[in-house]
XYZ file of C-alpha atoms in Angstrom:
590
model
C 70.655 79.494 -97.165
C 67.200 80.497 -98.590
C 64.184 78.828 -97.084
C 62.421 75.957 -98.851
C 59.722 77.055 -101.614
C 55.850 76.820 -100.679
C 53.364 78.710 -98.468
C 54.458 76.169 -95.628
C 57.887 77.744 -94.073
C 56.399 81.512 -93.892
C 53.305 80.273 -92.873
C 55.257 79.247 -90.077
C 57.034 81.817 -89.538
C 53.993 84.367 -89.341
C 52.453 81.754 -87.064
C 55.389 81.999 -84.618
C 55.060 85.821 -84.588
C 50.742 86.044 -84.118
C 51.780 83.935 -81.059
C 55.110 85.986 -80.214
C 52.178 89.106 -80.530
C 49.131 87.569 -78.233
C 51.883 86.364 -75.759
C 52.797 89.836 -75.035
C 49.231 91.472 -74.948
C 48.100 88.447 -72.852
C 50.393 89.217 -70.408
C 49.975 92.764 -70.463
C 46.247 92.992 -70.107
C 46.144 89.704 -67.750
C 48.897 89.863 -65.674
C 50.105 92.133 -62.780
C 47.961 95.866 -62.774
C 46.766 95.561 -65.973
C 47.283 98.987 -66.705
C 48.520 99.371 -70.327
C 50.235 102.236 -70.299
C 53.658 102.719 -69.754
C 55.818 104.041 -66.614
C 56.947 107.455 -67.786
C 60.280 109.053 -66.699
C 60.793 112.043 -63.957
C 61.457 114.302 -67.417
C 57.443 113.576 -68.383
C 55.957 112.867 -65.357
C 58.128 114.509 -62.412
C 58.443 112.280 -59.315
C 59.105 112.499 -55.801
C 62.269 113.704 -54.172
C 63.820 112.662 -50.505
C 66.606 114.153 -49.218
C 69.219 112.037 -46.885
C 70.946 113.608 -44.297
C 74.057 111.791 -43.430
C 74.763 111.295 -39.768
C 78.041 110.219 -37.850
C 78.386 109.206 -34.251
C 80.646 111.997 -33.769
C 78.433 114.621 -35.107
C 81.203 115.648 -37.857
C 80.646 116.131 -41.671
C 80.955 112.604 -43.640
C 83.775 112.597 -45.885
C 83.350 112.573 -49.167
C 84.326 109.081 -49.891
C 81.890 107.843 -47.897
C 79.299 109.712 -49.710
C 79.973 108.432 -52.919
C 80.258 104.707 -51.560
C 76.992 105.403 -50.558
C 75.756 106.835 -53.320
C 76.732 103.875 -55.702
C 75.285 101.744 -53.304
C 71.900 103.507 -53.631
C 72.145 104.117 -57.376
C 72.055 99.976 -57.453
C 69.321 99.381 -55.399
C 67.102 102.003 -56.640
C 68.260 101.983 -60.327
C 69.487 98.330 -60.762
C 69.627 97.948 -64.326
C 69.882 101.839 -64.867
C 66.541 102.224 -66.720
C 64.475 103.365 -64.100
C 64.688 106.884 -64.616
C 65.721 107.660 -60.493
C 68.575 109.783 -59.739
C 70.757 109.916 -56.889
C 72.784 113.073 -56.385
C 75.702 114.334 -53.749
C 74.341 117.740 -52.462
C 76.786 118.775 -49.728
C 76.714 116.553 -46.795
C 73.412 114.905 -48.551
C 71.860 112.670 -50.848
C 68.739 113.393 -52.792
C 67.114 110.374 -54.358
C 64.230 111.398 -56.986
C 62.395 108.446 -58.260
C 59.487 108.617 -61.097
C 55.965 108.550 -60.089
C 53.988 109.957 -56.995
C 54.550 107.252 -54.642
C 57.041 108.090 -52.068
C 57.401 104.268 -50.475
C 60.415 103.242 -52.219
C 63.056 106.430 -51.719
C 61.646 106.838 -47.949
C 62.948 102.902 -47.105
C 65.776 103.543 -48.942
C 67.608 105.931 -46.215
C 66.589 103.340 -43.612
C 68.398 100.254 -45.321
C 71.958 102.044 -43.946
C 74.002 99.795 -41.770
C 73.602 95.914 -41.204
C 75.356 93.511 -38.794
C 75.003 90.165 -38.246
C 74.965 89.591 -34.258
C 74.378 86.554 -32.257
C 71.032 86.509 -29.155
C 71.981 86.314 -26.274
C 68.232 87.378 -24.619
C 64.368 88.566 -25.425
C 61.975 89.926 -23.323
C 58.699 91.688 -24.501
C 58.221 95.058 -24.334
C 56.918 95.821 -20.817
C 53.625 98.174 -20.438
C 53.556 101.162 -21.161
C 55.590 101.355 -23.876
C 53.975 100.300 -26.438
C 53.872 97.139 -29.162
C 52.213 98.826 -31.957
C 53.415 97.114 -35.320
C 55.031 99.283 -37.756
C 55.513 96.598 -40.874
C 54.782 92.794 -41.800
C 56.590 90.786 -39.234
C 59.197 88.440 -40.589
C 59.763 86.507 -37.595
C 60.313 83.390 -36.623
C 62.271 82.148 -39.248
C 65.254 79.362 -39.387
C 68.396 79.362 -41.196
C 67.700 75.254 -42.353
C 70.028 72.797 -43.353
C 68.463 71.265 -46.531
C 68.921 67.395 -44.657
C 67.444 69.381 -41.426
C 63.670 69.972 -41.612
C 62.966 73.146 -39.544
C 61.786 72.241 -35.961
C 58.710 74.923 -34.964
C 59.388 74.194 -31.047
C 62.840 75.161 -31.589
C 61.907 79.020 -32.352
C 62.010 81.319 -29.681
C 59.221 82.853 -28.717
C 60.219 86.440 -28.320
C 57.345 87.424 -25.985
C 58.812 85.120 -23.283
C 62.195 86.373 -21.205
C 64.915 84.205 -22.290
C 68.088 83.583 -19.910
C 71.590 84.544 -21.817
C 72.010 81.682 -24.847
C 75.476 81.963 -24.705
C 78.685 82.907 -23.013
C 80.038 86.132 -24.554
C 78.816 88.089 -20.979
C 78.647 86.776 -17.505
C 75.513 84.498 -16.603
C 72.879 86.571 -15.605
C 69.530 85.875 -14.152
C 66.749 88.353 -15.677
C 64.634 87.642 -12.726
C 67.446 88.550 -10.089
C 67.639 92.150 -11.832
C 65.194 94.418 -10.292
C 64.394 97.048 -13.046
C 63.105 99.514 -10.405
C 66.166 101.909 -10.005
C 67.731 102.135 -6.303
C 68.985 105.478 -4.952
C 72.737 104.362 -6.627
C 71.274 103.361 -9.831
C 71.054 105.818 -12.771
C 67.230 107.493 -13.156
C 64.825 106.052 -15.678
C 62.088 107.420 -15.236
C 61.985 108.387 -19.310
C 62.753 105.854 -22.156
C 66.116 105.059 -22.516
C 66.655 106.287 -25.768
C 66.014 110.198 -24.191
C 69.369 111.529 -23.697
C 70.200 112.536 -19.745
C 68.192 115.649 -18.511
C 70.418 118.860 -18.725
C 70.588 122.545 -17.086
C 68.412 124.230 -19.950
C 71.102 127.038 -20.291
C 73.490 124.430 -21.534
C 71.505 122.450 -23.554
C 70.232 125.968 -25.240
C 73.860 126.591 -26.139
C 74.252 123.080 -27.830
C 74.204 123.171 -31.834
C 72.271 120.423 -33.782
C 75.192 118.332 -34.061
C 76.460 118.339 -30.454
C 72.897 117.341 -29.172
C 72.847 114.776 -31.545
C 76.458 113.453 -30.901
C 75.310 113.861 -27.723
C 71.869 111.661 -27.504
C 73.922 109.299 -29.552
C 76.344 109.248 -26.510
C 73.537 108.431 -24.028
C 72.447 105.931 -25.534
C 75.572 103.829 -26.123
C 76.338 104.259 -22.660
C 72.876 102.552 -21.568
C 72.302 100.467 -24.816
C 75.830 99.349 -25.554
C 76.816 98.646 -21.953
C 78.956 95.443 -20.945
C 77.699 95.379 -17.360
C 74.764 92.773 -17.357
C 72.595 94.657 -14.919
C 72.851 97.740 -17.146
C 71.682 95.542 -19.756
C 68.649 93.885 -18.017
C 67.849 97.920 -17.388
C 67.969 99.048 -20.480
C 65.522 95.719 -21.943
C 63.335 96.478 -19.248
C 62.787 100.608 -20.348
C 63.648 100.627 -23.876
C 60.749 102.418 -25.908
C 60.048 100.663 -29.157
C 57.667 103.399 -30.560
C 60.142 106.368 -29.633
C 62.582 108.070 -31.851
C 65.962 105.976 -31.866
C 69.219 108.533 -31.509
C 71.467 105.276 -31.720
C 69.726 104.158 -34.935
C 72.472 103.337 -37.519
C 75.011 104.316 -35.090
C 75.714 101.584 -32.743
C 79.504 99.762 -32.303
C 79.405 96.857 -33.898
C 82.304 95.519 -31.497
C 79.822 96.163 -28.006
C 76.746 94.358 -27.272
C 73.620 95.782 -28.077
C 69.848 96.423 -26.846
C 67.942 96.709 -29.664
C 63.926 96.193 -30.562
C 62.576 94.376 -33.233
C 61.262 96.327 -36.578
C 57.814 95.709 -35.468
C 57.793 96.550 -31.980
C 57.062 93.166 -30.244
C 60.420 92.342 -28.725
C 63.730 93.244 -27.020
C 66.683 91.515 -28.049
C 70.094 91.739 -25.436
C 72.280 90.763 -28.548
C 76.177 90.021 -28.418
C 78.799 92.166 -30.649
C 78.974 91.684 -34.437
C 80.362 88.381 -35.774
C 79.503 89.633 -39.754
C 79.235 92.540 -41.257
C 76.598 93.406 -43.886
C 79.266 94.217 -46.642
C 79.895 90.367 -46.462
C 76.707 89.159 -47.425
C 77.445 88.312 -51.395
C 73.605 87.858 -53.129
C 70.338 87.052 -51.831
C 67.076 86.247 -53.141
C 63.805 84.932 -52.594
C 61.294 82.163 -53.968
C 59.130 79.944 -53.207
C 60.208 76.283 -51.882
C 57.776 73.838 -53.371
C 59.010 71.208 -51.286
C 58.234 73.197 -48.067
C 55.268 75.025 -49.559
C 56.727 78.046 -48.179
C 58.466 81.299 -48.869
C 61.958 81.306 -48.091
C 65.082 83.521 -48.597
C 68.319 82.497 -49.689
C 71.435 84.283 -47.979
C 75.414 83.176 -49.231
C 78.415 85.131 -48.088
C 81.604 86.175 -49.550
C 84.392 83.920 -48.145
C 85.312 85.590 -45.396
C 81.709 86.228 -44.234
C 81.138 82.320 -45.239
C 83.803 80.640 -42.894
C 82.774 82.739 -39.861
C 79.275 81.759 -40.531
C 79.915 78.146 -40.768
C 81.781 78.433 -37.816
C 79.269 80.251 -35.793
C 76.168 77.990 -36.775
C 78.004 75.147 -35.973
C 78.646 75.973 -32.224
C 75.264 77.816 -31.411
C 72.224 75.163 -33.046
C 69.299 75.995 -31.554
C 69.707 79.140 -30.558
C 69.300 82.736 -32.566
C 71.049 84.654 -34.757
C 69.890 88.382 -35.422
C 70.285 90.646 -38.702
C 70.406 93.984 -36.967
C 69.571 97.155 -39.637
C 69.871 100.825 -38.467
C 70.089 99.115 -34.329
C 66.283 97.164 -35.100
C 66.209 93.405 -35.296
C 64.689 92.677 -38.881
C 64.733 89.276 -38.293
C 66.302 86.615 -35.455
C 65.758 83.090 -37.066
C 67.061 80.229 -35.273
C 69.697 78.066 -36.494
C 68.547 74.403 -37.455
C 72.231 73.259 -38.411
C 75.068 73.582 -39.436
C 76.111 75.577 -42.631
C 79.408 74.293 -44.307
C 81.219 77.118 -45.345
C 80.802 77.911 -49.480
C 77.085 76.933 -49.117
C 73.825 79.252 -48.839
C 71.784 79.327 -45.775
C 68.097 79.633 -46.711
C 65.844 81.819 -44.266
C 62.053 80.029 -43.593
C 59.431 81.442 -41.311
C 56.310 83.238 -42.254
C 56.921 84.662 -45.133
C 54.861 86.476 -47.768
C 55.826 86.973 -51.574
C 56.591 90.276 -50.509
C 57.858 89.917 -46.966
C 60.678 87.878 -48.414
C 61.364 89.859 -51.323
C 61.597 93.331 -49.117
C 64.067 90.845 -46.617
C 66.601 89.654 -49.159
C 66.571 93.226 -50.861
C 67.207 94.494 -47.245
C 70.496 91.623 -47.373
C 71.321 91.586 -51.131
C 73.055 95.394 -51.003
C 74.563 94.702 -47.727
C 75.285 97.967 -45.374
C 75.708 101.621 -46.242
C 78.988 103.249 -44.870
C 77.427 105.961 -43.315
C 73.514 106.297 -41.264
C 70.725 108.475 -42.864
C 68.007 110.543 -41.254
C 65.145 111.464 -44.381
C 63.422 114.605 -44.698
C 59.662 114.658 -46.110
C 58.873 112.969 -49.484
C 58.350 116.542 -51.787
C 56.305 115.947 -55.561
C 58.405 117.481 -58.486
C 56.953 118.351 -61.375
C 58.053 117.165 -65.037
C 61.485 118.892 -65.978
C 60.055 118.618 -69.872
C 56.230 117.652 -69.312
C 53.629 116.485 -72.002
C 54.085 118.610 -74.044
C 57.750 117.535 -75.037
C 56.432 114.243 -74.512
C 54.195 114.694 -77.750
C 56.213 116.836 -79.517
C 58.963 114.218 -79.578
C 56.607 111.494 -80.668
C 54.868 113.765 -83.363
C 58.290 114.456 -84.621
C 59.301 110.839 -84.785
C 55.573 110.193 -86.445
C 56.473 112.585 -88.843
C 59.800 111.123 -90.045
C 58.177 107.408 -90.024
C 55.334 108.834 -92.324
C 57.947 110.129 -94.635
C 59.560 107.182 -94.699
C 56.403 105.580 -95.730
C 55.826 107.715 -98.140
C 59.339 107.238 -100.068
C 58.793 103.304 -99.750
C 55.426 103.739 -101.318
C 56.397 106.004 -104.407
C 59.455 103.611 -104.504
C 58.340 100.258 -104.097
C 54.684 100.778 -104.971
C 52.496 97.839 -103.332
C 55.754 96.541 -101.570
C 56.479 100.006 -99.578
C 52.132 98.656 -98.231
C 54.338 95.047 -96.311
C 56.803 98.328 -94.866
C 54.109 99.889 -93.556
C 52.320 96.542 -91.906
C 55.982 95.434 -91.120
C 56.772 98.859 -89.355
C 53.227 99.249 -87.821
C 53.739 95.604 -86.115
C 57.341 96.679 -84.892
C 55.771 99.011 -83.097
C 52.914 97.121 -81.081
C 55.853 94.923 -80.147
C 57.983 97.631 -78.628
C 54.883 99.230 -76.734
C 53.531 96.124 -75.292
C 57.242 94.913 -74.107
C 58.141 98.522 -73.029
C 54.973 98.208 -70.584
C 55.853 94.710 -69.352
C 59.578 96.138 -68.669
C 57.717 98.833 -66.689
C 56.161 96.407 -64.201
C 59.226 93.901 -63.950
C 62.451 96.113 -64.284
C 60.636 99.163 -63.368
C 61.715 100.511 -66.892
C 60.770 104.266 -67.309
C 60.457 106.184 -70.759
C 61.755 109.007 -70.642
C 62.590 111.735 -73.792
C 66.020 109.914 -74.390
C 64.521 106.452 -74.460
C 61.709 107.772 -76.994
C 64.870 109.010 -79.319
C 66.683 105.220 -79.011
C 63.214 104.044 -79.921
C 62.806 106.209 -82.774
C 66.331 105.316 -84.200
C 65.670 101.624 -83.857
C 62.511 101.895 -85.357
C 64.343 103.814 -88.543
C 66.775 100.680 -88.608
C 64.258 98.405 -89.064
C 63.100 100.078 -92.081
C 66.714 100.096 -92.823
C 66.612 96.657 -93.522
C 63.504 96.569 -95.679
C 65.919 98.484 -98.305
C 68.321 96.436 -97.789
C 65.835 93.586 -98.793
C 64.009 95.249 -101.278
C 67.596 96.366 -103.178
C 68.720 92.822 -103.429
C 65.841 91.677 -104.820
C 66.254 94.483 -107.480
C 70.051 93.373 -108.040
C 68.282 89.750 -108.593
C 65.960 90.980 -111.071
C 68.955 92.917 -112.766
C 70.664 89.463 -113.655
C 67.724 88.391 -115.594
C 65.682 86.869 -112.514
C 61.899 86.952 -112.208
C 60.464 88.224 -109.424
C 59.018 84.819 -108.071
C 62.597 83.149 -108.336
C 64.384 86.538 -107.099
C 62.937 87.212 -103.642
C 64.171 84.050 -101.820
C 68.071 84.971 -103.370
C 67.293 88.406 -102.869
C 66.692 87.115 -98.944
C 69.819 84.809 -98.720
C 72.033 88.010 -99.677
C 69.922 90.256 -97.569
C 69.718 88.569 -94.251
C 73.905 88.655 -94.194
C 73.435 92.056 -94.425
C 70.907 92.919 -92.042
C 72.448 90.630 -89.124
C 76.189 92.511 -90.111
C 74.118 95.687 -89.571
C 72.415 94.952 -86.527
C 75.358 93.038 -84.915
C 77.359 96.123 -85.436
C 74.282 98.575 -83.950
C 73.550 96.248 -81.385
C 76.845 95.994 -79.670
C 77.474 99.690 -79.886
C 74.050 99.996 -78.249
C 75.498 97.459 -75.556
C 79.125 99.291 -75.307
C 77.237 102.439 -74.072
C 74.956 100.674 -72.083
C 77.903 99.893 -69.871
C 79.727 102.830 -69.877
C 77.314 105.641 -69.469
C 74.823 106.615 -66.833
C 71.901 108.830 -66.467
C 69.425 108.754 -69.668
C 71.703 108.420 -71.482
C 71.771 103.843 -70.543
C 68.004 104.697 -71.489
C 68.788 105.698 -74.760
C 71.250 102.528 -75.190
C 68.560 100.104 -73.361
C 65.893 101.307 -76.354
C 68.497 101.233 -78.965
C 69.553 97.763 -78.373
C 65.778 96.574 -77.752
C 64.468 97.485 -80.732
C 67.524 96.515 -82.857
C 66.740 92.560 -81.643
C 63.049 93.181 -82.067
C 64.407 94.641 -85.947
C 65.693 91.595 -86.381
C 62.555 89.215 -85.167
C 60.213 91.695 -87.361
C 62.394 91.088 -90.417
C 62.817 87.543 -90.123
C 59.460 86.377 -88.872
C 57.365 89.503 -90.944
C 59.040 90.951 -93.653
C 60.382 88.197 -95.507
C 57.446 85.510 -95.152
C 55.123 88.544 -96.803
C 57.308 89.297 -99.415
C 57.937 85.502 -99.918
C 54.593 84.922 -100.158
C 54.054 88.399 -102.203
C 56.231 86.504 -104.899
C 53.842 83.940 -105.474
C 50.596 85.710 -106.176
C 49.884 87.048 -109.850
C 48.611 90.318 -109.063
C 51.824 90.873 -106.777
C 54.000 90.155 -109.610
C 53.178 92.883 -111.766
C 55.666 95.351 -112.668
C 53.605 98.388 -112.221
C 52.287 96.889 -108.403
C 55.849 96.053 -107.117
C 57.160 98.723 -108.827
C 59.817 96.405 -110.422
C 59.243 97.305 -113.855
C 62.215 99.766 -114.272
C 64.674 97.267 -112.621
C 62.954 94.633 -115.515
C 63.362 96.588 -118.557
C 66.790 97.359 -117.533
C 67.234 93.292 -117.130
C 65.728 93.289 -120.673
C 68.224 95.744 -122.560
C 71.055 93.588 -121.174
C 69.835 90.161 -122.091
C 69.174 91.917 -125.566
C 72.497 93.589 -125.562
C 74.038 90.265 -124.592
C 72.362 88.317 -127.698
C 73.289 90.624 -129.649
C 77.413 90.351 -128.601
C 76.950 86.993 -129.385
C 75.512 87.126 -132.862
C 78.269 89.090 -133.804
C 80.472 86.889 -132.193
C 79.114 83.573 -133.454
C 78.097 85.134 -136.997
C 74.168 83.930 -136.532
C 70.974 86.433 -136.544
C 69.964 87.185 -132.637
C 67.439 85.556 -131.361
C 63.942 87.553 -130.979
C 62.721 88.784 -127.655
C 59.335 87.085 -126.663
């Protein structure tokens, strides 16, 4: 129906858009970096490229399969909504990840976030001297699994700097203290770190290829790492070298027991075989528990993942469970109850906004089928480069001028609310293309700039569509005042057909393609909403409000005077039918 006459109702509406407007540039230039530019994509900018090399335990080629599973899996967590502008290609027996920009932090963890296992503690010792507790990252330990009717207990964490006697009864009970980690004539040599593979005559290990060394440190270190014997164990905690190079990284047996350090460097866990696999873990996210006033991440399972896990809390309170990535500990909370199965189990300890975030990323996309070793982070330069960059947007500032120019020769004063119209449309986009940049990590690239230009060329689009039944109004006889608000009820069907139609094609190819091309359909079906709120909440209160002024009304302003003089011959033509008709003189035009 067509709004209420009166300045109130587009007052109103303009008012809702001023606010929609300093919403947007509040939050750009107040929020986050407060950089108001835009992320550009690898075609403009170039990036930085990292190339994975796969590796199996038996030193053969991954299979293809594999690759791709791994590949999808990537493509998610680096390109989640597919408007980030990374790629993530198969090249042989590797994956390249670029991503846009010059800083090489986010492809180099992604090779590391490979294969994760849920495994229960069954010991900790610290690091003994020598070799070496340097932190590498933020330390996300201790933190507790909690039952929401649980509050965590602080003196039930385990202090992983203190040795701890076996917490439960998957091996034989073991005394730390009655293993003497100094080796005896019988016992193997370990006089280097554990993870070095055996010494070997230097004319065989010459003769090795890559792969057969690294099968075969991979080898060595199961057999001291993944050993059932308990004294081999207590050996192995006792020489493993945090800071050194880890052969078995990524490609441990989930089934064995494991000896594995903690991310930063600070402990050795003696952990028991794998009760869930990283595939099983369904979502996670963090927040921020107001209750707790603490950072916290929330972990559910798939349903096979959740009964074992309600199973195992249940029978081991108190005592640890570890999330093993790539054979490190990345955290080993302790469980403060019992989980019934179908429920989440919320990780607390102390936690950071980040911390938590970089932990339930590390959870959320579960395990990788295959283990990655990463080359060097290489720059690439722009495939297109600036100079595309501004010949695409001088193109599409050339076409928007020309549509200007028609609406202005066309619609006189009214093609003026176009231009304001069109010129607001844009500050929209820009500002919400920049906040997408920071919060989606939304790059635009040359195929994006096209969706924006189209979308841009729909909204004007609709200002015909507007303006011609306003004409069609004014055609039956109507004055311009009384035309524009039934112009509007006849337009805005029109208009919401349109972009209905546009916008669900936009979303259609959003879903089926990949590559720029999801760019292109992301932009597309942006600016066909933002069409619609520019119309609605713009176009129509100025034209409404056009309709009331005088000077506005005059034919040779709105340009209107054609479509009136036409209106005229058929009201006189219609008098005229009926004189004849009726047999009385026509009545006289005014």
């Amino acid at each position: 129906m067509a709004p209420s006459s009166g300045p109130v109702q587009p007052a109103r509406y303009l008012a809702v858009f001023a606010v929609l407007m300093a919403a947007v540039y509040a939050l750009v230039f107040f929020t986050g970096d407060k950089d108001p530019s835009p992320k550009l994509g690898i075609d403009l900018q170039g990036g930085t490229r990292v190339t994975l090399t796969a590796r199996t335990p038996d030193g053969n080629a991954p299979t293809q399969d594999s690759l791709k599973q791994a590949q999808q899996i990537i493509e998610t967590r680096v390109n989640g909504l597919g408007v980030s502008g990374s790629e993530v290609v198969i090249d042989g027996d590797n994956l390249v990840i670029t991503v846009p920009g010059d800083d090489s932090s986010q492809a180099r963890t992604l090779g590391q976030t490979a294969r994760l296992f849920i495994r229960p503690v069954v010991g900790s010792v610290a690091p003994s001297a020598g070799q070496g507790t340097g932190a590498q990252q933020t330390p996300v330990d201790p933190a507790a699994p909690t039952d929401p009717a649980a509050p965590a207990d602080p003196a039930a964490s385990v202090d992983p700097a203190a040795p701890a006697a076996p917490q439960s009864r998957v091996f034989p009970a073991q005394d730390p203290s009655a293993v003497d980690p100094t080796p005896t004539p019988d016992a193997p040599a370990t006089d280097a770190p554990a993870t070095d593979a055996p010494a070997e005559d230097p004319a065989t290990d010459a003769s090795l290829s890559d792969a057969d060394r690294a099968a075969q440190e991979i080898a060595d270190a199961k057999t001291l790492r993944q050993s059932e014997d308990p004294q081999i164990q207590q050996l192995a905690m006792q020489s493993l070298d945090c800071n050194a190079a880890d052969p078995l990284a990524g490609n441990d047996d989930p089934a064995l027991p494991l000896v594995a350090c903690s991310t930063d460097g600070t402990a050795v866990y003696l952990l028991g075989p794998t009760i869930i696999d990283g595939q099983q873990i369904a979502d996670a996210t963090s927040g921020f528990d107001s209750q707790q006033a603490q950072f916290q991440v929330s972990l559910t399972f798939d349903s096979e993942g959740s009964n074992t896990w309600a199973q195992f809390t249940a029978a081991n309170l108190q005592k640890q469970a570890a999330f093993v990535l790539d054979s490190k500990v990345i955290s080993a909370p302790v469980i403060q109850g019992a989980t019934p199965a179908g429920s989440a189990t919320s990780i607390t300890g102390n936690f950071n906004a980040q911390s938590s975030s970089e932990l339930a990323n590390t959870l959320k996309y579960g395990s990788l089928p295959l283990s990655f070793v990463s080359s060097e982070a290489e720059t690439v330069s722009a495939t297109l480069g600036l100079a595309s960059l501004e010949a695409g947007l001088l193109a599409g500032a050339i076409g928007l001028a020309l549509v200007l120019v028609y609406c202005l020769l066309y619609y006189r004063a009214l093609g003026l609310l176009t231009a304001l119209s069109l010129a607001l449309a844009g500050l929209v986009v820009y500002g919400i293309i920049v906040l997408l940049g920071r919060w989606i990590s939304f790059t635009l690239d040359l195929a994006g700039i096209a969706g924006l230009i189209i979308g841009i060329g729909m909204t004007a689009d609709s200002f015909v569509v507007f303006f011609e039944r306003i004409k069609d109004e004014i055609r039956e006889g109507r004055s311009f005042r009384s035309a524009v608000p039934r112009g509007w009820a006849r337009a805005r069907k029109t208009i919401l057909s349109g972009n209905a139609v546009s916008f669900i094609a936009a979303a259609v190819l959003y879903v089926l393609a990949v590559g720029q091309v999801r760019g292109f359909a992301f932009t597309l079906g942006l600016t066909t909403i933002l069409d619609i709120i520019v119309v609605v909440l713009v176009t129509w209160p100025l034209v409404y409000l056009a309709s009331k002024s005088k000077f506005w009304s005059k034919p040779f302003v709105n340009g209107l005077g054609a479509v009136q003089q036409i209106a005229t011959e058929r009201k006189r033509a219609a008098n005229k039918a009926l004189a004849v008709k009726t047999g009385t003189a026509p009545s006289k035009e005014a």
